[in-house]
Structure formats: structure tokens, C-alpha cells
């Protein structure tokens, strides 16, 4: 069973730039959620994708956007980077059954983004 | 906001049981209690979850009080590798949209000492 993978591991950008982070979900999972974790805080939910559509969103501005592909992998895009966007970005995959029930979420190792 | 309250930090001696408490006094009838842990600079790792009965797996045991207002995660024989931040989360038992996602608090930093 292949676990959740994320790329890149680390990234440094400057304020105003755009960034794309990538996530491959665990085998058999069809749902991907993205979280932002600032230093010393717990992860904060950004949004979730299911069947290539956004399926729930946390309190993040529209410059945070995403995609999910037919193979269930996903991208997180952040435009007009701000200093406060510096954080660990985590993706988690899970399986949403047709009944509507979820299994638990499995997290990737994260991408550490630094905005200068 | 997180619906749980946990101590900021705890210490445990290696080989002893680690008992991590969590208060969730406003839990709803359809909400489960989930535990995750996060070892430094890694992604959170699922440990266990339960609704109202006590649960046990190869990693830990989860004891939920009868009124479901609090729970305890038990690591029966803590090792140095169990040093991590432990998050207690309540979550609706799985439906679409943001209901299915995890709301993390700051968790409990468990330090296992030799």
C-alpha cells in the first residue's frame, strides 16, 4: 500500500510570487484535504477535494486554490504570497464511500514553505 | 475553533503507561473522538477513534466516559519514540464537505523520558 506523498519537501519563495504544491493520495483513497500548519500551532483546514471538485473549505481567502486530478492526486496553489503564508502545508487522503461515510485521514510528510 | 481541551504538556517515564486526558463537554451525539499524534516535523499520524465504547488497537487504548464529555488515550508502555504532540479531535461521523474534516487544537506535548 503506497502512502501519501508530497512534493517538494521544502520551498522558498518571495512575497508576491505564486506557488504550487503537489500531493499523491494513498492507494484506494478518493478524497484529498489540505491543511496549513503555522509554527507552534495545530493544522488548519484549507479545503477538501472529492471527484475533482472542491467539497468543503475552511477560512482561507480565494488566493488559495486547488485541483484534483482523475488519479485523485491534488495540487494546492497559492497566489500573491504573503509573509504569513510561511508554514508547513499538509495534505491528507481518505476514502469517502457512496454512503457518505469517511475513513480516517492519512497525512503526508508536508511541504515546508518559507516566504521572504 | 477546536471543541476539545487538553493539557499543554505532560511527561512520562519510559516503559510506563502514558495517560493523556481530553475534555469535550459539548460533544454531540453523532460526533466521534479521534486521536492523532505528530512527531516533530512530520505529518500527523492517526492513532485511534471511538464513539462511546472503549477501543483498543495495536497502538493505544481509548477510554470514553459514559457521559462522553471526556476521554483518555492510553499508551500502555511508552517509549522514547512516542514523544510527540497528541491531538484529541471531535468530528462528525463522516459526511461530505467540511463536516468530514479535522479541527485541530494545540494538543498535548508528551515527553517520554529515559
Tab-separated table of C-alpha atoms in Angstrom:
chain	number	residue	atom	x	y	z
A	1	UNK	CA	0.000	0.000	0.000
A	2	UNK	CA	1.503	3.341	-1.083
A	3	UNK	CA	1.299	6.144	1.457
A	4	UNK	CA	0.608	9.839	0.920
A	5	UNK	CA	3.485	11.674	-0.721
A	6	UNK	CA	4.075	15.402	-1.156
A	7	UNK	CA	6.464	17.476	-3.208
A	8	UNK	CA	8.580	19.429	-2.863
A	9	UNK	CA	9.846	18.883	0.677
A	10	UNK	CA	10.970	22.472	1.118
A	11	UNK	CA	10.388	25.630	-0.867
A	12	UNK	CA	11.497	29.242	-0.569
A	13	UNK	CA	9.556	31.998	-2.329
A	14	UNK	CA	9.392	35.763	-2.125
A	15	UNK	CA	6.382	37.885	-1.299
A	16	UNK	CA	4.009	38.308	-4.242
A	17	UNK	CA	5.063	35.132	-6.024
A	18	UNK	CA	2.871	32.124	-6.741
A	19	UNK	CA	3.476	28.548	-5.587
A	20	UNK	CA	2.144	25.082	-6.471
A	21	UNK	CA	2.374	22.187	-4.049
A	22	UNK	CA	1.626	18.605	-5.017
A	23	UNK	CA	0.146	15.601	-3.259
A	24	UNK	CA	-0.347	11.981	-4.255
A	25	UNK	CA	-3.051	10.243	-2.286
A	26	UNK	CA	-2.828	6.834	-0.692
A	27	UNK	CA	-3.853	3.919	-2.867
A	28	UNK	CA	-7.620	3.385	-2.777
A	29	UNK	CA	-8.390	6.876	-1.466
A	30	UNK	CA	-10.554	9.316	-3.413
A	31	UNK	CA	-10.550	12.420	-1.222
A	32	UNK	CA	-7.757	14.868	-0.525
A	33	UNK	CA	-7.739	17.550	2.164
A	34	UNK	CA	-5.174	20.312	2.576
A	35	UNK	CA	-4.090	21.863	5.866
A	36	UNK	CA	-1.818	24.754	6.813
A	37	UNK	CA	0.258	24.467	9.981
A	38	UNK	CA	1.973	27.568	11.302
A	39	UNK	CA	4.843	27.138	13.722
A	40	UNK	CA	3.630	26.048	17.157
A	41	UNK	CA	0.011	25.642	16.055
A	42	UNK	CA	-2.180	22.722	15.078
A	43	UNK	CA	-3.025	22.196	11.405
A	44	UNK	CA	-5.809	24.399	9.999
A	45	UNK	CA	-8.168	23.049	7.328
A	46	UNK	CA	-7.894	24.812	3.949
A	47	UNK	CA	-10.154	22.757	1.673
A	48	UNK	CA	-11.049	19.296	0.516
A	49	UNK	CA	-11.402	17.797	-2.961
A	50	UNK	CA	-13.590	14.895	-3.990
A	51	UNK	CA	-14.285	13.791	-7.559
A	52	UNK	CA	-12.193	16.674	-8.842
A	53	UNK	CA	-14.363	19.307	-7.175
A	54	UNK	CA	-13.970	21.363	-4.019
A	55	UNK	CA	-16.013	19.662	-1.318
A	56	UNK	CA	-15.679	21.978	1.653
A	57	UNK	CA	-13.490	24.946	2.531
A	58	UNK	CA	-12.065	26.486	5.671
A	59	UNK	CA	-11.490	30.163	6.413
A	60	UNK	CA	-8.901	30.854	3.719
A	61	UNK	CA	-9.016	33.562	1.002
A	62	UNK	CA	-9.615	32.775	-2.694
A	63	UNK	CA	-5.908	33.122	-3.495
A	64	UNK	CA	-5.677	29.613	-2.038
A	65	UNK	CA	-6.991	27.288	-4.734
A	66	UNK	CA	-6.653	23.677	-5.664
A	67	UNK	CA	-7.148	20.942	-8.166
A	68	UNK	CA	-7.780	17.236	-8.028
A	69	UNK	CA	-6.921	15.013	-10.965
A	70	UNK	CA	-8.607	11.821	-12.223
A	71	UNK	CA	-5.983	9.719	-10.420
A	72	UNK	CA	-7.001	11.526	-7.180
A	73	UNK	CA	-3.710	13.377	-6.831
A	74	UNK	CA	-4.033	17.043	-5.981
A	75	UNK	CA	-2.389	20.443	-6.173
A	76	UNK	CA	-2.558	23.414	-3.849
A	77	UNK	CA	-1.928	26.787	-5.473
A	78	UNK	CA	-1.288	29.972	-3.560
A	79	UNK	CA	-1.161	33.289	-5.400
A	80	UNK	CA	0.255	36.624	-4.241
A	81	UNK	CA	2.238	35.053	-1.412
A	82	UNK	CA	2.373	36.874	1.897
A	83	UNK	CA	4.881	36.508	4.710
A	84	UNK	CA	2.197	34.876	6.890
A	85	UNK	CA	1.835	32.082	4.335
A	86	UNK	CA	5.097	30.643	5.647
A	87	UNK	CA	4.046	27.305	7.127
A	88	UNK	CA	4.039	23.538	6.785
A	89	UNK	CA	1.419	22.513	4.221
A	90	UNK	CA	-0.043	19.083	4.785
A	91	UNK	CA	-2.253	17.002	2.595
A	92	UNK	CA	-4.307	14.100	3.831
A	93	UNK	CA	-6.170	11.473	1.874
A	94	UNK	CA	-9.189	9.440	2.853
A	95	UNK	CA	-11.928	7.439	1.264
A	96	UNK	CA	-15.432	8.831	1.003
A	97	UNK	CA	-17.820	5.957	0.457
A	98	UNK	CA	-21.022	6.239	-1.552
A	99	UNK	CA	-22.884	6.011	1.760
A	100	UNK	CA	-21.262	9.285	2.747
A	101	UNK	CA	-19.056	7.828	5.446
A	102	UNK	CA	-15.339	8.560	5.688
A	103	UNK	CA	-12.490	6.501	6.921
A	104	UNK	CA	-9.729	8.212	8.859
A	105	UNK	CA	-7.388	10.666	7.142
A	106	UNK	CA	-3.802	9.717	6.387
A	107	UNK	CA	-1.330	12.567	6.201
A	108	UNK	CA	1.702	13.139	4.055
A	109	UNK	CA	5.005	14.470	5.422
A	110	UNK	CA	4.222	18.037	4.354
A	111	UNK	CA	5.892	20.784	2.362
A	112	UNK	CA	7.712	23.477	4.321
A	113	UNK	CA	7.091	26.837	2.584
A	114	UNK	CA	9.123	29.878	3.536
A	115	UNK	CA	8.086	33.272	2.162
A	116	UNK	CA	10.741	36.000	2.311
B	1	UNK	CA	-12.456	26.524	16.929
B	2	UNK	CA	-11.443	23.221	18.443
B	3	UNK	CA	-14.108	21.641	20.633
B	4	UNK	CA	-11.605	19.925	22.913
B	5	UNK	CA	-9.416	20.935	25.841
B	6	UNK	CA	-6.096	19.221	26.531
B	7	UNK	CA	-3.186	19.924	28.870
B	8	UNK	CA	-0.375	21.776	27.156
B	9	UNK	CA	2.312	19.288	28.122
B	10	UNK	CA	2.945	16.061	30.026
B	11	UNK	CA	5.936	13.944	30.954
B	12	UNK	CA	6.088	10.161	31.170
B	13	UNK	CA	8.846	7.745	32.149
B	14	UNK	CA	9.909	5.264	29.507
B	15	UNK	CA	8.167	1.913	29.954
B	16	UNK	CA	5.325	3.362	31.988
B	17	UNK	CA	1.791	3.974	30.784
B	18	UNK	CA	1.053	7.427	29.390
B	19	UNK	CA	-2.485	8.641	30.090
B	20	UNK	CA	-3.488	11.672	28.040
B	21	UNK	CA	-6.763	13.345	29.033
B	22	UNK	CA	-9.143	15.280	26.823
B	23	UNK	CA	-12.291	17.231	27.677
B	24	UNK	CA	-15.040	17.563	25.078
B	25	UNK	CA	-18.025	18.648	27.147
B	26	UNK	CA	-20.019	19.956	24.150
B	27	UNK	CA	-19.707	16.804	22.049
B	28	UNK	CA	-22.796	15.931	20.019
B	29	UNK	CA	-24.357	12.509	19.760
B	30	UNK	CA	-23.079	11.934	16.230
B	31	UNK	CA	-19.519	13.084	16.894
B	32	UNK	CA	-16.623	10.694	17.258
B	33	UNK	CA	-13.484	11.230	19.318
B	34	UNK	CA	-10.318	10.931	17.243
B	35	UNK	CA	-6.709	10.919	18.358
B	36	UNK	CA	-3.783	11.838	16.136
B	37	UNK	CA	-0.166	12.454	17.022
B	38	UNK	CA	2.523	14.469	15.309
B	39	UNK	CA	6.164	13.662	15.746
B	40	UNK	CA	8.406	16.664	15.177
B	41	UNK	CA	8.347	17.925	11.564
B	42	UNK	CA	6.230	15.007	10.304
B	43	UNK	CA	2.597	14.806	9.244
B	44	UNK	CA	0.003	13.833	11.858
B	45	UNK	CA	-0.488	10.101	12.354
B	46	UNK	CA	-3.870	8.533	13.081
B	47	UNK	CA	-3.958	6.592	16.363
B	48	UNK	CA	-7.486	5.590	17.246
B	49	UNK	CA	-11.094	6.764	17.324
B	50	UNK	CA	-14.334	5.880	19.095
B	51	UNK	CA	-17.950	6.872	19.561
B	52	UNK	CA	-18.955	5.699	23.025
B	53	UNK	CA	-17.379	2.318	23.674
B	54	UNK	CA	-13.799	1.869	24.763
B	55	UNK	CA	-11.493	0.978	21.905
B	56	UNK	CA	-8.116	-0.713	21.690
B	57	UNK	CA	-5.710	-1.275	18.837
B	58	UNK	CA	-2.058	-2.113	18.483
B	59	UNK	CA	-1.016	1.443	19.294
B	60	UNK	CA	-3.247	2.547	22.135
B	61	UNK	CA	-6.467	2.314	24.106
B	62	UNK	CA	-9.212	4.938	24.168
B	63	UNK	CA	-11.408	5.237	27.238
B	64	UNK	CA	-14.532	7.397	26.817
B	65	UNK	CA	-16.593	8.323	29.871
B	66	UNK	CA	-20.202	7.246	29.979
B	67	UNK	CA	-21.446	10.810	29.501
B	68	UNK	CA	-18.946	11.199	26.619
B	69	UNK	CA	-17.742	14.536	27.969
B	70	UNK	CA	-14.166	13.386	28.346
B	71	UNK	CA	-11.789	10.679	27.221
B	72	UNK	CA	-8.318	9.331	27.912
B	73	UNK	CA	-5.786	8.000	25.452
B	74	UNK	CA	-3.567	5.341	26.994
B	75	UNK	CA	-0.192	4.334	25.605
B	76	UNK	CA	0.434	1.206	27.711
B	77	UNK	CA	4.252	1.114	27.579
B	78	UNK	CA	5.592	4.453	26.406
B	79	UNK	CA	8.883	4.527	24.519
B	80	UNK	CA	11.119	7.440	23.558
B	81	UNK	CA	9.631	7.253	20.048
B	82	UNK	CA	6.218	8.154	21.490
B	83	UNK	CA	7.458	11.689	22.216
B	84	UNK	CA	5.111	13.819	20.108
B	85	UNK	CA	2.214	16.265	20.157
B	86	UNK	CA	-1.058	14.398	20.688
B	87	UNK	CA	-4.273	15.878	19.299
B	88	UNK	CA	-7.751	14.986	20.516
B	89	UNK	CA	-10.399	15.894	17.928
B	90	UNK	CA	-14.165	15.522	17.808
B	91	UNK	CA	-15.645	15.088	14.408
B	92	UNK	CA	-18.983	14.269	12.846
B	93	UNK	CA	-19.016	10.644	11.802
B	94	UNK	CA	-18.181	11.277	8.225
B	95	UNK	CA	-20.174	13.093	5.635
B	96	UNK	CA	-19.236	15.344	2.772
B	97	UNK	CA	-17.917	18.839	2.925
B	98	UNK	CA	-16.191	20.454	5.840
B	99	UNK	CA	-18.007	18.246	8.321
B	100	UNK	CA	-15.652	15.473	7.409
B	101	UNK	CA	-12.541	17.431	8.211
B	102	UNK	CA	-10.411	17.677	11.284
B	103	UNK	CA	-10.306	20.727	13.559
B	104	UNK	CA	-7.040	20.643	15.461
B	105	UNK	CA	-6.326	22.453	18.696
B	106	UNK	CA	-2.816	22.860	20.075
B	107	UNK	CA	-2.684	19.341	21.501
B	108	UNK	CA	-0.610	17.917	24.354
B	109	UNK	CA	3.137	17.740	24.010
B	110	UNK	CA	4.121	14.387	25.535
B	111	UNK	CA	7.760	13.980	26.502
B	112	UNK	CA	8.853	10.420	27.270
B	113	UNK	CA	11.995	10.441	29.383
B	114	UNK	CA	14.514	7.636	29.962
